[in-house]
Coordinates of C-alpha atoms in Angstrom, one line a residue:
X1 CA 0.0 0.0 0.0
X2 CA 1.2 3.5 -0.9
X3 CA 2.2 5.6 1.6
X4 CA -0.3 8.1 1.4
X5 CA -2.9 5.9 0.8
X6 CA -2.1 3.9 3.8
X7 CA -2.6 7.5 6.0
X8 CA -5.6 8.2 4.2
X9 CA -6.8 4.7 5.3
X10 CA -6.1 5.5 9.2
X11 CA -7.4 8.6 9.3
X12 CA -10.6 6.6 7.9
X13 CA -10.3 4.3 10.1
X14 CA -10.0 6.6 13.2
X15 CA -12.8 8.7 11.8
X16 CA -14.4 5.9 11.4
X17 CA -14.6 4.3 14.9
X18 CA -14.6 7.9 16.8
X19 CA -17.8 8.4 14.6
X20 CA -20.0 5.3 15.5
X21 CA -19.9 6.8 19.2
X22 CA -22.4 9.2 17.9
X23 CA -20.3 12.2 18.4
X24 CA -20.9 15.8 17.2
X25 CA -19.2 16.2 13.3
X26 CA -16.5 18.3 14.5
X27 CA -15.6 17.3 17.1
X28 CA -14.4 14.0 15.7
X29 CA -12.9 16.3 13.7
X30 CA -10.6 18.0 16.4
X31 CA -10.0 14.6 17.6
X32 CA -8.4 12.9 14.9
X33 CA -7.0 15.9 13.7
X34 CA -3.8 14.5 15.8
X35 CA -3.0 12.3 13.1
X36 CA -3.0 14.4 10.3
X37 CA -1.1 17.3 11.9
X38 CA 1.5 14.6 12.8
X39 CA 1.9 13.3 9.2
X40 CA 2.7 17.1 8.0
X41 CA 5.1 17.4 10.7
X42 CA 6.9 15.0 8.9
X43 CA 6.7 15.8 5.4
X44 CA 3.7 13.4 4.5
X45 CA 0.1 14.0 4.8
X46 CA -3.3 13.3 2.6
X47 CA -4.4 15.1 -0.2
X48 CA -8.0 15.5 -1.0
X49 CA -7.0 13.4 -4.4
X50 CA -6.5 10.6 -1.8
X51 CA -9.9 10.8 -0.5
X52 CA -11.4 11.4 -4.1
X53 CA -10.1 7.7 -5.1
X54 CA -12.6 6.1 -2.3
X55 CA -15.8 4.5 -3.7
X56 CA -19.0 6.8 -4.4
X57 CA -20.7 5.0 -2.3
X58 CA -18.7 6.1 0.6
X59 CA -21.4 8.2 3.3
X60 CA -20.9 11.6 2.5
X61 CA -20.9 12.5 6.1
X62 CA -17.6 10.1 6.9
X63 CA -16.1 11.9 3.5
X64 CA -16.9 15.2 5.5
X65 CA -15.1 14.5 8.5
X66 CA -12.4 13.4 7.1
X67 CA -12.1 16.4 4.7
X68 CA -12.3 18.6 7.5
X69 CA -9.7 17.2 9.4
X70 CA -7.0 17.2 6.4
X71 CA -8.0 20.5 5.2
X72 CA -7.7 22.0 8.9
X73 CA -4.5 23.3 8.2
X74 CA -3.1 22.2 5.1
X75 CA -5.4 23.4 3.1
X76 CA -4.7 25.3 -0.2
X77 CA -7.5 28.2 -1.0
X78 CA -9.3 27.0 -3.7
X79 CA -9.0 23.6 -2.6
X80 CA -11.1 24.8 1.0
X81 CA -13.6 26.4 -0.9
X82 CA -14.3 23.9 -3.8
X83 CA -14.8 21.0 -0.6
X84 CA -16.1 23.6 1.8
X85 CA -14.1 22.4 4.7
X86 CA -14.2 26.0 6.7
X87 CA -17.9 24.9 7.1
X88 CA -19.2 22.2 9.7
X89 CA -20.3 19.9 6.8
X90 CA -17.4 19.8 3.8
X91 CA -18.6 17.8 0.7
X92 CA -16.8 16.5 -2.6
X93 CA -17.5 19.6 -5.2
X94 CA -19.7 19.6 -8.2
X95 CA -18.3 18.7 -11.7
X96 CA -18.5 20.8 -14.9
X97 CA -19.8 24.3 -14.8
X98 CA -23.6 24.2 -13.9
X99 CA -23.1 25.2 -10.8
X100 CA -21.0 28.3 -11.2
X101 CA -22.8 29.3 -14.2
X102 CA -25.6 30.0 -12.0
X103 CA -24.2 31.3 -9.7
X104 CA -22.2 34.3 -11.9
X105 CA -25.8 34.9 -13.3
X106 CA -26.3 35.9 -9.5
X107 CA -23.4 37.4 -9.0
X108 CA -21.3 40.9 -10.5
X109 CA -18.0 40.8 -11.8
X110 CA -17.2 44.0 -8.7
X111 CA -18.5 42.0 -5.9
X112 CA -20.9 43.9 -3.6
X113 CA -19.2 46.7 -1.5
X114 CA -20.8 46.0 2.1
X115 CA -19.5 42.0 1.5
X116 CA -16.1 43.6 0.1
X117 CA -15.8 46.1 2.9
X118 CA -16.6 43.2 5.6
X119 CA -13.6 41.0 4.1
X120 CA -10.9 43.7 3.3
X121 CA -8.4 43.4 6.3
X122 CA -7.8 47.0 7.3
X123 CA -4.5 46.4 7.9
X124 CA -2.7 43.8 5.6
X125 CA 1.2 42.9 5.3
X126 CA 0.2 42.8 1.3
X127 CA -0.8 45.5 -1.1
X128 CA -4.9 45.5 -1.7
X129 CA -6.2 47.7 -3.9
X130 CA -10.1 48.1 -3.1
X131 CA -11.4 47.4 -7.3
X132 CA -9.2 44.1 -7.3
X133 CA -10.3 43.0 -4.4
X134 CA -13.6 43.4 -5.4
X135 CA -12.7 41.8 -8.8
X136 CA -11.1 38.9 -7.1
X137 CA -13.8 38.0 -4.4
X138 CA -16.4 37.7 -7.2
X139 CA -14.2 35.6 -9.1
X140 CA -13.3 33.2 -6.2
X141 CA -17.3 33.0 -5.2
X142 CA -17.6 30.7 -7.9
X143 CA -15.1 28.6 -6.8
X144 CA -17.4 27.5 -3.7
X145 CA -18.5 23.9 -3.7
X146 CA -17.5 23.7 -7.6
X147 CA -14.7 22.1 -9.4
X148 CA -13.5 25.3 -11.5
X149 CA -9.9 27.2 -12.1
X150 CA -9.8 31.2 -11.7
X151 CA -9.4 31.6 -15.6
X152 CA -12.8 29.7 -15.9
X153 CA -14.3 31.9 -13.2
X154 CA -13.1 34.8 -15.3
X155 CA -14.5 34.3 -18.2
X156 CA -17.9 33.4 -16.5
X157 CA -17.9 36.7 -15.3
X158 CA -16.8 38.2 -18.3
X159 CA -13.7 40.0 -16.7
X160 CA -10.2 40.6 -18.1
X161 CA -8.4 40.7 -14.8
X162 CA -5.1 38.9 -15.1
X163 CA -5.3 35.3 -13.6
X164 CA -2.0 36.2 -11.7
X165 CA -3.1 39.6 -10.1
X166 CA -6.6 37.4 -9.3
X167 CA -4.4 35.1 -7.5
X168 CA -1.9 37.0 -5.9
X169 CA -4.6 38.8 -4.2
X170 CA -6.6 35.9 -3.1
X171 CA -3.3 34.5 -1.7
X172 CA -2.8 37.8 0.3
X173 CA -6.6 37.9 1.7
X174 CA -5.8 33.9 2.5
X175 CA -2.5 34.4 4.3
X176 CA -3.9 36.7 6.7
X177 CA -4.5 36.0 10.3
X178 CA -8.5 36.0 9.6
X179 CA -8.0 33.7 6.2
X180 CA -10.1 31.4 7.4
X181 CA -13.0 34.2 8.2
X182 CA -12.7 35.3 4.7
X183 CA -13.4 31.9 3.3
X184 CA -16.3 31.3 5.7
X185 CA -18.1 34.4 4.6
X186 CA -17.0 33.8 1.1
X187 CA -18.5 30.2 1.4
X188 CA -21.8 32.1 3.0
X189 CA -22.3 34.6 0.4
X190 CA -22.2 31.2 -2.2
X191 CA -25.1 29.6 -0.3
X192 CA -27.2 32.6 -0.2
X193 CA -27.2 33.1 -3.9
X194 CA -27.7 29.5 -4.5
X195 CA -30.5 29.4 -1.5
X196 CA -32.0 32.4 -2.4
X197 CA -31.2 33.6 -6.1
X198 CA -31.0 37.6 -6.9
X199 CA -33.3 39.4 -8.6
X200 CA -30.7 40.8 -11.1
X201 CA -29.4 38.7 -13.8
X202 CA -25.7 39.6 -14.4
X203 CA -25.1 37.5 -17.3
X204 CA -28.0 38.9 -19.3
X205 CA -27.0 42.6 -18.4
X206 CA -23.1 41.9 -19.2
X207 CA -24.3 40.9 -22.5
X208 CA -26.9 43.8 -23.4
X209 CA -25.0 46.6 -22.0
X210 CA -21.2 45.3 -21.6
X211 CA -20.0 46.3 -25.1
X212 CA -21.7 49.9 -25.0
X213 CA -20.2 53.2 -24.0
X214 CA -22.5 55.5 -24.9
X215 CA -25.3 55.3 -22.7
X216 CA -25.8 59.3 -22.2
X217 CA -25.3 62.5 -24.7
X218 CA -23.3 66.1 -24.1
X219 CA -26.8 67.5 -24.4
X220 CA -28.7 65.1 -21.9
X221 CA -25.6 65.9 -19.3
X222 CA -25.0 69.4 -19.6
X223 CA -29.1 69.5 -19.0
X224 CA -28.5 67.5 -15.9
X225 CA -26.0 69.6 -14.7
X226 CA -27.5 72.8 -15.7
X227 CA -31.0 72.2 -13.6
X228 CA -28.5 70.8 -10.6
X229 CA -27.7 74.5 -10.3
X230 CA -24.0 73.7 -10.7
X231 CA -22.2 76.9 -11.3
X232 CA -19.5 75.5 -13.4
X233 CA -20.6 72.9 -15.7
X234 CA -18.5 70.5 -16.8
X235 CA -19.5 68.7 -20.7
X236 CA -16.2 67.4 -21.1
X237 CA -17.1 64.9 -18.0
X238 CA -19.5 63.6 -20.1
X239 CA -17.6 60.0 -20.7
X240 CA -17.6 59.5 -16.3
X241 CA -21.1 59.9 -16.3
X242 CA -21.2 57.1 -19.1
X243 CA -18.6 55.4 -16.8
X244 CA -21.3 55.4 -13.9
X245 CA -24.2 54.2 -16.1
X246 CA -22.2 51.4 -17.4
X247 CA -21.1 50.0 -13.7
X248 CA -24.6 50.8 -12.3
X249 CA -26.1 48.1 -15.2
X250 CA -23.4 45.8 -15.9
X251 CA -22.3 45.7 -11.7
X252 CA -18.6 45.5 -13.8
X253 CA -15.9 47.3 -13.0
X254 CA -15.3 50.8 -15.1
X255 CA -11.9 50.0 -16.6
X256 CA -13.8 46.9 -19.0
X257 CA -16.2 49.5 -21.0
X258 CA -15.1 50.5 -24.6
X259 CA -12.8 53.0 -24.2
X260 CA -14.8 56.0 -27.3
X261 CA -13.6 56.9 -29.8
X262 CA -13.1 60.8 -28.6
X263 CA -12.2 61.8 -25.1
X264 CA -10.1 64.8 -23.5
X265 CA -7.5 65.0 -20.7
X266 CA -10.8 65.4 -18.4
X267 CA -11.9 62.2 -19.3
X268 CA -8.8 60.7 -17.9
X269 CA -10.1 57.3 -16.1
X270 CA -7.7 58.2 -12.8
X271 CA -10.4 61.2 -12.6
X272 CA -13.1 59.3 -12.4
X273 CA -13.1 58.4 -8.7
X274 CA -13.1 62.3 -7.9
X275 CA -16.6 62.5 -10.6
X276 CA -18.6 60.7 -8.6
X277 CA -17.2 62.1 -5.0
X278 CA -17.9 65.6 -6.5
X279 CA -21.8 64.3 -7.8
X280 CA -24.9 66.2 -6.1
X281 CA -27.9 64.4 -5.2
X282 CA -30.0 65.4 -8.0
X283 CA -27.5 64.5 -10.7
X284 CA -27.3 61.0 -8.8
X285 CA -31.1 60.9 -8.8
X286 CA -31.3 61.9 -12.8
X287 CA -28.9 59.5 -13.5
X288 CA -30.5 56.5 -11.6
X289 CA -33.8 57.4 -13.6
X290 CA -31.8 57.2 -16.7
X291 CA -30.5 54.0 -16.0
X292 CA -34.2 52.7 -15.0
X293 CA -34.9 54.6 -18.8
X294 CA -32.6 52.0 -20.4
X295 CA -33.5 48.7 -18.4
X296 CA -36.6 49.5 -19.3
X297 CA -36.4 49.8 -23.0
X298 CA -34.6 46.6 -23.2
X299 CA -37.6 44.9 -21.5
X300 CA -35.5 44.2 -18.3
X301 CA -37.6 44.5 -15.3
X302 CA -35.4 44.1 -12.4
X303 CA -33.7 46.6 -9.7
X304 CA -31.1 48.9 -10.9
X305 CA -29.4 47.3 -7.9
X306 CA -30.0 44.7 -5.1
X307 CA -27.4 43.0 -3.0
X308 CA -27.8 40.3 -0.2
X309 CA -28.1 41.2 3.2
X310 CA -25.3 39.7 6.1
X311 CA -26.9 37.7 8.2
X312 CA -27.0 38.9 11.7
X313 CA -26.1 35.3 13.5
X314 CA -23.2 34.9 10.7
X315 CA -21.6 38.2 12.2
X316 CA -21.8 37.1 15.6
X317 CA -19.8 34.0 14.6
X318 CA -17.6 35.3 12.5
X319 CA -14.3 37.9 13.1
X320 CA -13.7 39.3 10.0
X321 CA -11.0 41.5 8.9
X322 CA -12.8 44.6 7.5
X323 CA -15.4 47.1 8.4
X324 CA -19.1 47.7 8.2
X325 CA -20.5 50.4 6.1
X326 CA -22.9 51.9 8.6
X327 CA -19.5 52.1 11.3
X328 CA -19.3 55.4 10.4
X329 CA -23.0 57.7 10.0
X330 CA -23.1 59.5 6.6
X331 CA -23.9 62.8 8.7
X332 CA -20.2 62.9 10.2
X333 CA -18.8 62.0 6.7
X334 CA -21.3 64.7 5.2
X335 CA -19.9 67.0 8.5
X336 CA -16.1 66.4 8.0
X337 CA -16.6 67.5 3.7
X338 CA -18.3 70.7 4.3
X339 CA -15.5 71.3 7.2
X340 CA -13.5 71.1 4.4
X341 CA -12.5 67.9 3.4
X342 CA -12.9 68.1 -0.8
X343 CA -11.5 64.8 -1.3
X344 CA -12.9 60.7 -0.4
X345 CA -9.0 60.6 0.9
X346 CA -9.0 63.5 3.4
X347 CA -12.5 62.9 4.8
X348 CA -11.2 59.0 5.1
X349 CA -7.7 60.5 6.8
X350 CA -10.0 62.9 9.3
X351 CA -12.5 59.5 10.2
X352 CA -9.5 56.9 10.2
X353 CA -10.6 54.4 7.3
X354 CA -9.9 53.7 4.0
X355 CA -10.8 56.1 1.1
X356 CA -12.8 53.1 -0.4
X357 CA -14.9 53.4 3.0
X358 CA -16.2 57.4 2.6
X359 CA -16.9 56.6 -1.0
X360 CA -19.4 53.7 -0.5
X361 CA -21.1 55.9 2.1
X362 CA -21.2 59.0 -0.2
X363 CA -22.5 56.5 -3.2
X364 CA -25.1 55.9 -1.3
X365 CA -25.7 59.5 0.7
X366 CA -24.2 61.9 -1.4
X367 CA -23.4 65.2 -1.1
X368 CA -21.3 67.3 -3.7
X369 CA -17.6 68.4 -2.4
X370 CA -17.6 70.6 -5.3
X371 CA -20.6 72.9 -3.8
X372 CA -18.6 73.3 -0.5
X373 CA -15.6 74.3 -3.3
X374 CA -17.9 76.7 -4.9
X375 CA -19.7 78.7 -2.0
X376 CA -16.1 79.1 -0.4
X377 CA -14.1 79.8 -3.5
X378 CA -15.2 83.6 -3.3
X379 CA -13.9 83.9 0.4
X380 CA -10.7 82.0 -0.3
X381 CA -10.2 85.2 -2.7
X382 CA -11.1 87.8 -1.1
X383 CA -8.7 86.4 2.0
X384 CA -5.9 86.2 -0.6
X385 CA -5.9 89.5 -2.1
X386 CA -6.1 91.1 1.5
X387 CA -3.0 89.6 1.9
X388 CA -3.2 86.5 3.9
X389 CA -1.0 83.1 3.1
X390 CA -3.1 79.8 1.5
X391 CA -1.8 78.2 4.9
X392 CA -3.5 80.9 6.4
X393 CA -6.6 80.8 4.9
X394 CA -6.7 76.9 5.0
X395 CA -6.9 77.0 8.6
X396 CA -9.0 79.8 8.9
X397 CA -11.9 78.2 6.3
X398 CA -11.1 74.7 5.8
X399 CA -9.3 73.2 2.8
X400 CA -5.9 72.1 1.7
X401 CA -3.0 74.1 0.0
X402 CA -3.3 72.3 -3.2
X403 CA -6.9 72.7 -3.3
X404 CA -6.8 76.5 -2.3
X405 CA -3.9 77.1 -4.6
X406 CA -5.8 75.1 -8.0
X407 CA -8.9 77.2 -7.3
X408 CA -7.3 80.8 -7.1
X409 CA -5.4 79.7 -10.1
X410 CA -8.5 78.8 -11.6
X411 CA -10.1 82.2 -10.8
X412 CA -7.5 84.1 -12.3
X413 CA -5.5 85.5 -9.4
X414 CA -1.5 85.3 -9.1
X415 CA 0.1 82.9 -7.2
X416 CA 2.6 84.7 -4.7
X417 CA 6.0 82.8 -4.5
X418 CA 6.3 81.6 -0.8
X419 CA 7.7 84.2 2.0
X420 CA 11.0 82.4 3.5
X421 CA 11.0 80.9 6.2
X422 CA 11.6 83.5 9.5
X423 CA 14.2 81.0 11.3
X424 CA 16.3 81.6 8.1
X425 CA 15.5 85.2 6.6
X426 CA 18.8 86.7 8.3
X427 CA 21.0 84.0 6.6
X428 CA 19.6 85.0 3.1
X429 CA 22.6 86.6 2.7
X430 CA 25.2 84.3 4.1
X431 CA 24.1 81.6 1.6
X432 CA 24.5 83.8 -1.4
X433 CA 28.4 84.7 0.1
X434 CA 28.8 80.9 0.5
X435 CA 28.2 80.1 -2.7
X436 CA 29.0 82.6 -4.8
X437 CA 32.6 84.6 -3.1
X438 CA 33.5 80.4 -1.1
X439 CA 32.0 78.8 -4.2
X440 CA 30.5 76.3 -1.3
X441 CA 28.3 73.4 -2.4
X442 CA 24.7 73.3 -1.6
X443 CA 25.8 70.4 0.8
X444 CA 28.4 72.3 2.5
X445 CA 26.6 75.2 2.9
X446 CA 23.6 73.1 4.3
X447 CA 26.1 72.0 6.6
X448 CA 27.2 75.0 8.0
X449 CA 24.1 76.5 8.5
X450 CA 22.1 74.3 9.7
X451 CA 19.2 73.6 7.0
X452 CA 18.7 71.5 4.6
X453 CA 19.9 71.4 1.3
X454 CA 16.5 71.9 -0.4
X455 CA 15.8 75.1 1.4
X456 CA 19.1 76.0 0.2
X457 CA 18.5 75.5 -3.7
X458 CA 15.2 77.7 -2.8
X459 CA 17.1 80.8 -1.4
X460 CA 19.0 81.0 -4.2
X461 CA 16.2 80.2 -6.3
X462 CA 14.4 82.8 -4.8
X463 CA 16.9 85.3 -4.8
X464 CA 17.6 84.7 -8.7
X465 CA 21.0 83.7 -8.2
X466 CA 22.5 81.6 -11.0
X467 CA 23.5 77.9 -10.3
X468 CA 26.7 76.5 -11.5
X469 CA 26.6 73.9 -12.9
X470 CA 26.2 70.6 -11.7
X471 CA 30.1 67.9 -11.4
X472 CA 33.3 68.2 -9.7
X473 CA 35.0 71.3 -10.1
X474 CA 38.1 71.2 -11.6
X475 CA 41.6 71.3 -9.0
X476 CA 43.4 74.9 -8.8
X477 CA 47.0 74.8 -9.8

């Protein structure tokens, strides 16, 4: 008898005789889990291909317990989730692809941001970028209870992700100290769709709307914007409200719609993130009923968009890694933007969470950043001109130097260049002596004075003085 197969046989065999007693599932787990952890100690172990090799006819309750007690800890990802072993009851998975064909009908290629936000650790020894996570959770949902490969789950969800990114991230969301809580909830989320169904059909919208980009005209928009009472419309952002269209019907993430054939520098896709922080509620609400429009001239009478609730006893059960959405009220995030925060990343920096965070809650609540930029954009000038710094006025109002500085530009006043710094205003004139009569480097004069070299460079700068240039100077004879 092989080795292997002669420890999967006495792990059968103690799982066997521990489970005529009667005893609860996994507990006979725990208590023949002695064997297996002893046979990776030294370099040997079961595979689940082991167990596969027993007869069909094999009760499907022994094939759980055994399961769950080689899958304890040597368990690969997929592997756990296509036998379900982080659940009380682990199974063999189902061949071919019915079962995760329905399932991705159920399910969008961005998975769900309250079921995202639960399972992204907050801290993480990996980099985890929120739209790949989301990406890679949908894609390894499928993976639950079903014999399929990431690139098959891909393509089943119509998504272009590279396989490698997909499982580099999975590996990092696995490898964490809550791994196991991940694939529990990713194994619950699984069942509900299968229990339950959704009332959206993925697949069928994927197909209708996931080759279109033009969902929305310049006209329709600049209509929008124009009754929203926004000040300074913006045409050109024309292609981000297409952007938002296309991931409200498709639930796919932006970067997979047709790129048109015309766009601007506006259009850029790293801007979109900022277009919908900046949307007011009315254009939100005008573009929902657009989107209702088109579902419903294609015949498609479903929600513009559903997701499945946590359940409350799963919570209680489970430590997961993330956060919930409704941790932090929309009224503080609302409170913390019209204090002056213009940006999802400085409200998220004032609250202490993610950036990914503030924008689900203002997706759902919003509440334009680019009014607040608007009613104070008047002040922030007349404060200028009067002679007060942008730091000054920052703290005074509320708003960052960069944002201050962009909008004054934007209104046609004059930058001042900076005032120096007072702790060095009365060596102005020592630096220029250094390094024009001493012929000092920046380094050396840095040295001797006591500041850095950077605010060195700038007092020259400053004071217009012409820089040698850069390499060795030659030796004096």
């Amino acid at each position: 008898m092989a080795p292997t197969d002669a420890a999967a046989t006495g792990i059968a065999l103690t799982a066997a005789l521990d489970g005529l007693s009667g005893a609860d599932p996994q507990a006979v787990v725990d208590r023949i889990a002695w064997l297996t952890d002893r046979l990776e100690a030294k370099g040997g172990g079961v595979a689940h291909c082991d167990i596969e090799k027993w007869s069909s006819q094999v009760s499907p309750g022994f094939v759980a317990i055994v399961l769950g007690a080689v899958h304890r800890s040597q368990g690969r990802r997929a592997v756990r989730l296509h036998y379900r072993t982080t659940t009380g009851r682990p199974q063999r998975p189902a061949r071919g692809l019915q079962l995760p064909r329905a399932r991705a009908r159920k399910t969008p290629a961005n998975l769900w941001d309250t079921w995202t936000l639960r399972m992204m650790p907050t801290t993480s020894s990996g980099s985890l970028r929120w739209s790949t996570v989301q990406q890679a959770l949908a894609v390894s949902t499928l993976q639950v209870g079903a014999w399929i490969n990431l690139p098959q789950a891909l393509v089943l969800l119509g998504n272009s992700l590279p396989t490698k990114t997909v499982s580099r991230t999975l590996e990092t969301l696995h490898t964490h100290e809550a791994g196991v809580e991940i694939l529990r909830a990713m194994t619950l989320l699984a069942d509900i769709l299968d229990q339950e169904g959704s009332p959206i059909n993925y697949a069928r919208r994927r197909k209708v709307f996931g080759y279109q980009s033009q969902f929305i005209g310049p006209e329709h928009w600049a209509e929008i914007q124009r009754k929203s009472g926004r000040q300074r419309q913006t045409p050109s952002h024309v292609y981000h409200a297409n952007r938002w269209i296309y991931q409200r019907l498709t639930g796919n993430p932006v970067r997979l719609m047709p790129v048109p054939s015309s766009w601007n520098a506006d259009d850029k896709p790293k801007r979109y993130p900022q277009f919908t922080f900046d949307l007011n509620p009315f254009e939100v609400d005008e573009l929902t009923l657009h989107c209702q429009n088109i579902l419903s001239d294609e015949s498609i009478a479903e929600p513009l968009s559903w997701e499945p609730d946590i359940p409350a006893d799963a919570l209680d059960s489970m430590s997961l890694p993330g956060t919930s959405l409704e941790s932090i009220h929309y009224s503080k995030v609302h409170d913390v933007i019209l204090a002056g925060a213009l940006s999802a990343s400085a409200a998220a920096k004032v609250l202490n969470t993610s950036a990914a965070h503030i924008r689900c809650i203002i997706g759902r609540h919003p509440l334009s950043g680019q009014e607040v930029l608007e009613d104070r954009s008047e002040e922030w000038r007349r404060l200028y001109l009067a002679g007060h710094s942008i730091n000054d006025i920052g703290r005074m109002t509320g708003g960052g130097h960069q944002v201050i500085a962009k909008e004054l530009r934007r209104m046609g006043v004059e930058i001042r260049a900076r005032a120096p710094k007072q702790q060095y205003q009365h060596l102005t004139q020592e630096v220029i002596h250094r390094y024009i009569q001493l012929e000092q480097s920046l380094q050396d004069i840095a040295d001797e004075t006591g500041m850095c070299r950077a605010t060195v460079r700038n007092i020259l700068k400053r004071e217009g003085v012409s820089r040698r240039r850069c390499g060795r100077r030659p030796l004096s004879t």
